[in-house]
Amino acid sequence: MIEVELKGYADSKVFERVRENFKFLRREYHEDTYYQHPCRDFSKTDEALRIRIRRFDGHFEAFLTYKGPKLDEVSKTREEIEVPISDPDDYARILERLGFKEVLVVSKVREKYYVEKGIVLTLDSVEGLGTFVEIESMVEDEELVPETVEKLTSILAELGVKKLERRSYLELIMEKGGEHGAAG
Amino acid sequence: MIEVELKGYADSKVFERVRENFKFLRREYHEDTYYQHPCRDFSKTDEALRIRIRRFDGHFEAFLTYKGPKLDEVSKTREEIEVPISDPDDYARILERLGFKEVLVVSKVREKYYVEKGIVLTLDSVEGLGTFVEIESMVEDEELVPETVEKLTSILAELGVKKLERRSYLELIMEKGGEHGAAG
């Protein structure tokens, strides 16, 4: 399975249209802590290591996720290995002992919506960054990627999304921090 | 709680005496994979990172464990952070992507015996290394460590254990590999 994913900037009108047109699935609260490697510059190698704490419907889940470099220049396709973790504090302690350093925490509220079979849309309100819409679909065959990208793009366009964004929230916050001379 | 632990070399007579005198708890099969840090020499820093797969009574459990340097020159006391893991293969893949390299796998059969309240004894048959006995007790107060060490030592002596060993199985196998000019 290949994940086809597009992200765009969304204003309050896009949020309204999504809420009116699609079936609300759930609201999640994400707290993502990103780590720097002890001897490799992830911002240069285009990798990421993250502990995500996710709350929804009174539940609580945590995951450790490794993201490899993007595999081409166009899409966001990349290797992603994600494992559930039971005690995020203990995992964070192990990472720290191994020399991984916390880079920053990305907090967001994510609303999930059902678009149609196989297509899910999310409205993200990212602390300190703004509001975004993400749309994703899993396809079985690489040949189906172009038409899926086209379809997802047109859904976003219909919703009034004017600008797509390929960079991750982590990258956007880091760059924003850089502009203002802050350390993230 | 402080873990007081002693390990000694055990011949077949020690194994027999343990099996005759103490209550058998269970037999475990351990497969421990040790990792080298991408930019730190664990053999110099006296640290270890391990994935343990443990089978017993038809169950299967896995753990990721970080062991910090020993805190003094006499005992085996060290920081240990252990977390349960659900899918050892995915964890191993994340470690490999982060640059951790498999150093070696230590396989052993461990029989656990109940000695008395708070004291557990294990008979270890370590592949490629030999047979050992370990005895451990948890104490609440550091002041109790000397008398506990004395007590555990005398139990091992009564069983006929002649030589104690402070090095880990990993260290012993690494050193043995070195003697024979092999890479472990």
mmCIF file of N, CA and C in Angstrom, chain A residues 40-107:
data_model
loop_
_atom_site.group_PDB
_atom_site.id
_atom_site.type_symbol
_atom_site.label_atom_id
_atom_site.label_comp_id
_atom_site.label_asym_id
_atom_site.label_seq_id
_atom_site.Cartn_x
_atom_site.Cartn_y
_atom_site.Cartn_z
ATOM 1 N N ARG A 40 23.993 12.787 13.796
ATOM 2 C CA ARG A 40 23.563 12.894 12.405
ATOM 3 C C ARG A 40 22.597 14.070 12.366
ATOM 4 N N ASP A 41 22.683 14.918 11.347
ATOM 5 C CA ASP A 41 21.808 16.077 11.284
ATOM 6 C C ASP A 41 20.551 15.714 10.492
ATOM 7 N N PHE A 42 19.480 15.419 11.225
ATOM 8 C CA PHE A 42 18.228 14.995 10.583
ATOM 9 C C PHE A 42 17.701 16.039 9.595
ATOM 10 N N SER A 43 17.992 17.333 9.845
ATOM 11 C CA SER A 43 17.472 18.350 8.940
ATOM 12 C C SER A 43 18.201 18.254 7.591
ATOM 13 N N LYS A 44 19.407 17.688 7.601
ATOM 14 C CA LYS A 44 20.130 17.490 6.335
ATOM 15 C C LYS A 44 19.789 16.144 5.704
ATOM 16 N N THR A 45 19.606 15.107 6.540
ATOM 17 C CA THR A 45 19.326 13.772 5.987
ATOM 18 C C THR A 45 17.845 13.593 5.690
ATOM 19 N N ASP A 46 17.026 14.591 6.062
ATOM 20 C CA ASP A 46 15.579 14.533 5.805
ATOM 21 C C ASP A 46 14.926 13.337 6.513
ATOM 22 N N GLU A 47 15.378 13.065 7.739
ATOM 23 C CA GLU A 47 14.766 12.018 8.555
ATOM 24 C C GLU A 47 14.075 12.676 9.745
ATOM 25 N N ALA A 48 13.306 11.890 10.476
ATOM 26 C CA ALA A 48 12.702 12.405 11.703
ATOM 27 C C ALA A 48 12.435 11.269 12.667
ATOM 28 N N LEU A 49 12.561 11.584 13.952
ATOM 29 C CA LEU A 49 12.218 10.622 14.997
ATOM 30 C C LEU A 49 11.285 11.339 15.958
ATOM 31 N N ARG A 50 10.153 10.713 16.221
ATOM 32 C CA ARG A 50 9.085 11.412 16.933
ATOM 33 C C ARG A 50 8.409 10.506 17.959
ATOM 34 N N ILE A 51 8.075 11.085 19.094
ATOM 35 C CA ILE A 51 7.142 10.421 20.012
ATOM 36 C C ILE A 51 5.829 11.192 19.932
ATOM 37 N N ARG A 52 4.768 10.499 19.516
ATOM 38 C CA ARG A 52 3.454 11.143 19.445
ATOM 39 C C ARG A 52 2.572 10.640 20.588
ATOM 40 N N ILE A 53 2.000 11.590 21.312
ATOM 41 C CA ILE A 53 0.976 11.248 22.295
ATOM 42 C C ILE A 53 -0.342 11.730 21.731
ATOM 43 N N ARG A 54 -1.298 10.826 21.607
ATOM 44 C CA ARG A 54 -2.562 11.131 20.951
ATOM 45 C C ARG A 54 -3.707 10.870 21.926
ATOM 46 N N ARG A 55 -4.545 11.881 22.110
ATOM 47 C CA ARG A 55 -5.720 11.713 22.971
ATOM 48 C C ARG A 55 -6.965 11.843 22.119
ATOM 49 N N PHE A 56 -7.939 10.991 22.335
ATOM 50 C CA PHE A 56 -9.243 11.149 21.666
ATOM 51 C C PHE A 56 -10.267 10.296 22.390
ATOM 52 N N ASP A 57 -11.495 10.806 22.452
ATOM 53 C CA ASP A 57 -12.593 10.073 23.098
ATOM 54 C C ASP A 57 -12.186 9.509 24.454
ATOM 55 N N GLY A 58 -11.417 10.269 25.210
ATOM 56 C CA GLY A 58 -11.008 9.785 26.522
ATOM 57 C C GLY A 58 -9.907 8.740 26.490
ATOM 58 N N HIS A 59 -9.484 8.346 25.262
ATOM 59 C CA HIS A 59 -8.386 7.388 25.155
ATOM 60 C C HIS A 59 -7.063 8.129 25.111
ATOM 61 N N PHE A 60 -6.028 7.370 25.240
ATOM 62 C CA PHE A 60 -4.695 7.909 25.194
ATOM 63 C C PHE A 60 -3.824 6.854 24.530
ATOM 64 N N GLU A 61 -3.070 7.255 23.512
ATOM 65 C CA GLU A 61 -2.183 6.325 22.820
ATOM 66 C C GLU A 61 -0.859 7.026 22.571
ATOM 67 N N ALA A 62 0.202 6.253 22.476
ATOM 68 C CA ALA A 62 1.491 6.855 22.156
ATOM 69 C C ALA A 62 2.223 5.984 21.148
ATOM 70 N N PHE A 63 3.018 6.639 20.317
ATOM 71 C CA PHE A 63 3.741 5.941 19.257
ATOM 72 C C PHE A 63 5.148 6.516 19.123
ATOM 73 N N LEU A 64 6.063 5.630 18.768
ATOM 74 C CA LEU A 64 7.394 6.066 18.363
ATOM 75 C C LEU A 64 7.448 5.887 16.851
ATOM 76 N N THR A 65 7.867 6.942 16.148
ATOM 77 C CA THR A 65 7.846 6.890 14.691
ATOM 78 C C THR A 65 9.167 7.348 14.111
ATOM 79 N N TYR A 66 9.699 6.537 13.211
ATOM 80 C CA TYR A 66 10.858 6.942 12.419
ATOM 81 C C TYR A 66 10.391 7.243 11.004
ATOM 82 N N LYS A 67 10.807 8.391 10.480
ATOM 83 C CA LYS A 67 10.508 8.732 9.088
ATOM 84 C C LYS A 67 11.800 8.861 8.311
ATOM 85 N N GLY A 68 11.894 8.089 7.251
ATOM 86 C CA GLY A 68 13.079 8.146 6.398
ATOM 87 C C GLY A 68 13.008 9.316 5.435
ATOM 88 N N PRO A 69 14.095 9.520 4.663
ATOM 89 C CA PRO A 69 14.103 10.619 3.691
ATOM 90 C C PRO A 69 13.012 10.436 2.644
ATOM 91 N N LYS A 70 12.478 11.556 2.143
ATOM 92 C CA LYS A 70 11.510 11.468 1.052
ATOM 93 C C LYS A 70 12.175 10.807 -0.148
ATOM 94 N N LEU A 71 11.417 9.965 -0.841
ATOM 95 C CA LEU A 71 12.018 9.109 -1.854
ATOM 96 C C LEU A 71 12.126 9.763 -3.218
ATOM 97 N N ASP A 72 11.423 10.860 -3.425
ATOM 98 C CA ASP A 72 11.581 11.575 -4.694
ATOM 99 C C ASP A 72 11.377 13.074 -4.454
ATOM 100 N N GLU A 73 11.450 13.845 -5.517
ATOM 101 C CA GLU A 73 11.406 15.301 -5.368
ATOM 102 C C GLU A 73 9.988 15.856 -5.381
ATOM 103 N N VAL A 74 9.019 15.033 -5.753
ATOM 104 C CA VAL A 74 7.663 15.551 -5.954
ATOM 105 C C VAL A 74 6.725 15.208 -4.800
ATOM 106 N N SER A 75 6.594 13.912 -4.502
ATOM 107 C CA SER A 75 5.605 13.495 -3.511
ATOM 108 C C SER A 75 6.201 13.510 -2.102
ATOM 109 N N LYS A 76 5.364 13.193 -1.118
ATOM 110 C CA LYS A 76 5.825 13.097 0.266
ATOM 111 C C LYS A 76 6.151 11.655 0.652
ATOM 112 N N THR A 77 6.207 10.775 -0.366
ATOM 113 C CA THR A 77 6.424 9.353 -0.094
ATOM 114 C C THR A 77 7.753 9.121 0.629
ATOM 115 N N ARG A 78 7.690 8.407 1.728
ATOM 116 C CA ARG A 78 8.901 8.116 2.495
ATOM 117 C C ARG A 78 8.652 6.892 3.367
ATOM 118 N N GLU A 79 9.735 6.247 3.782
ATOM 119 C CA GLU A 79 9.576 5.117 4.704
ATOM 120 C C GLU A 79 9.127 5.625 6.061
ATOM 121 N N GLU A 80 8.173 4.928 6.637
ATOM 122 C CA GLU A 80 7.696 5.303 7.958
ATOM 123 C C GLU A 80 7.552 4.035 8.786
ATOM 124 N N ILE A 81 8.237 3.980 9.906
ATOM 125 C CA ILE A 81 8.111 2.823 10.802
ATOM 126 C C ILE A 81 7.538 3.329 12.111
ATOM 127 N N GLU A 82 6.382 2.812 12.480
ATOM 128 C CA GLU A 82 5.708 3.304 13.681
ATOM 129 C C GLU A 82 5.394 2.140 14.608
ATOM 130 N N VAL A 83 5.733 2.318 15.885
ATOM 131 C CA VAL A 83 5.436 1.275 16.868
ATOM 132 C C VAL A 83 4.675 1.890 18.033
ATOM 133 N N PRO A 84 3.703 1.159 18.562
ATOM 134 C CA PRO A 84 2.987 1.654 19.741
ATOM 135 C C PRO A 84 3.909 1.589 20.959
ATOM 136 N N ILE A 85 3.797 2.563 21.842
ATOM 137 C CA ILE A 85 4.615 2.527 23.060
ATOM 138 C C ILE A 85 3.702 2.695 24.268
ATOM 139 N N SER A 86 4.065 1.997 25.327
ATOM 140 C CA SER A 86 3.178 1.963 26.491
ATOM 141 C C SER A 86 3.460 3.107 27.451
ATOM 142 N N ASP A 87 4.722 3.425 27.636
ATOM 143 C CA ASP A 87 5.055 4.475 28.591
ATOM 144 C C ASP A 87 5.976 5.511 27.950
ATOM 145 N N PRO A 88 5.404 6.605 27.407
ATOM 146 C CA PRO A 88 6.216 7.585 26.676
ATOM 147 C C PRO A 88 7.355 8.175 27.514
ATOM 148 N N ASP A 89 7.150 8.306 28.817
ATOM 149 C CA ASP A 89 8.211 8.874 29.658
ATOM 150 C C ASP A 89 9.442 7.972 29.687
ATOM 151 N N ASP A 90 9.229 6.670 29.829
ATOM 152 C CA ASP A 90 10.359 5.748 29.828
ATOM 153 C C ASP A 90 11.065 5.737 28.474
ATOM 154 N N TYR A 91 10.289 5.781 27.398
ATOM 155 C CA TYR A 91 10.898 5.830 26.071
ATOM 156 C C TYR A 91 11.720 7.103 25.893
ATOM 157 N N ALA A 92 11.164 8.228 26.360
ATOM 158 C CA ALA A 92 11.895 9.496 26.255
ATOM 159 C C ALA A 92 13.205 9.420 27.052
ATOM 160 N N ARG A 93 13.147 8.766 28.206
ATOM 161 C CA ARG A 93 14.368 8.627 29.017
ATOM 162 C C ARG A 93 15.414 7.782 28.289
ATOM 163 N N ILE A 94 14.977 6.696 27.666
ATOM 164 C CA ILE A 94 15.936 5.870 26.913
ATOM 165 C C ILE A 94 16.554 6.686 25.779
ATOM 166 N N LEU A 95 15.717 7.413 25.022
ATOM 167 C CA LEU A 95 16.245 8.232 23.923
ATOM 168 C C LEU A 95 17.260 9.247 24.434
ATOM 169 N N GLU A 96 16.935 9.883 25.567
ATOM 170 C CA GLU A 96 17.857 10.879 26.119
ATOM 171 C C GLU A 96 19.182 10.248 26.544
ATOM 172 N N ARG A 97 19.108 9.081 27.185
ATOM 173 C CA ARG A 97 20.340 8.399 27.599
ATOM 174 C C ARG A 97 21.196 8.044 26.385
ATOM 175 N N LEU A 98 20.548 7.769 25.249
ATOM 176 C CA LEU A 98 21.289 7.394 24.042
ATOM 177 C C LEU A 98 21.806 8.622 23.290
ATOM 178 N N GLY A 99 21.526 9.812 23.828
ATOM 179 C CA GLY A 99 22.074 11.022 23.233
ATOM 180 C C GLY A 99 21.132 11.753 22.290
ATOM 181 N N PHE A 100 19.895 11.264 22.156
ATOM 182 C CA PHE A 100 18.911 11.980 21.338
ATOM 183 C C PHE A 100 18.418 13.191 22.123
ATOM 184 N N LYS A 101 18.318 14.304 21.444
ATOM 185 C CA LYS A 101 17.901 15.534 22.125
ATOM 186 C C LYS A 101 16.563 16.009 21.582
ATOM 187 N N GLU A 102 15.704 16.436 22.497
ATOM 188 C CA GLU A 102 14.416 16.991 22.116
ATOM 189 C C GLU A 102 14.642 18.244 21.284
ATOM 190 N N VAL A 103 14.069 18.295 20.088
ATOM 191 C CA VAL A 103 14.216 19.479 19.247
ATOM 192 C C VAL A 103 13.075 20.447 19.537
ATOM 193 N N LEU A 104 11.860 19.959 19.378
ATOM 194 C CA LEU A 104 10.704 20.772 19.722
ATOM 195 C C LEU A 104 9.450 19.918 19.810
ATOM 196 N N VAL A 105 8.421 20.515 20.379
ATOM 197 C CA VAL A 105 7.145 19.834 20.525
ATOM 198 C C VAL A 105 6.134 20.522 19.601
ATOM 199 N N VAL A 106 5.456 19.733 18.768
ATOM 200 C CA VAL A 106 4.401 20.272 17.910
ATOM 201 C C VAL A 106 3.055 19.836 18.489
ATOM 202 N N SER A 107 2.241 20.816 18.893
ATOM 203 C CA SER A 107 0.915 20.496 19.434
ATOM 204 C C SER A 107 -0.143 20.886 18.423
#
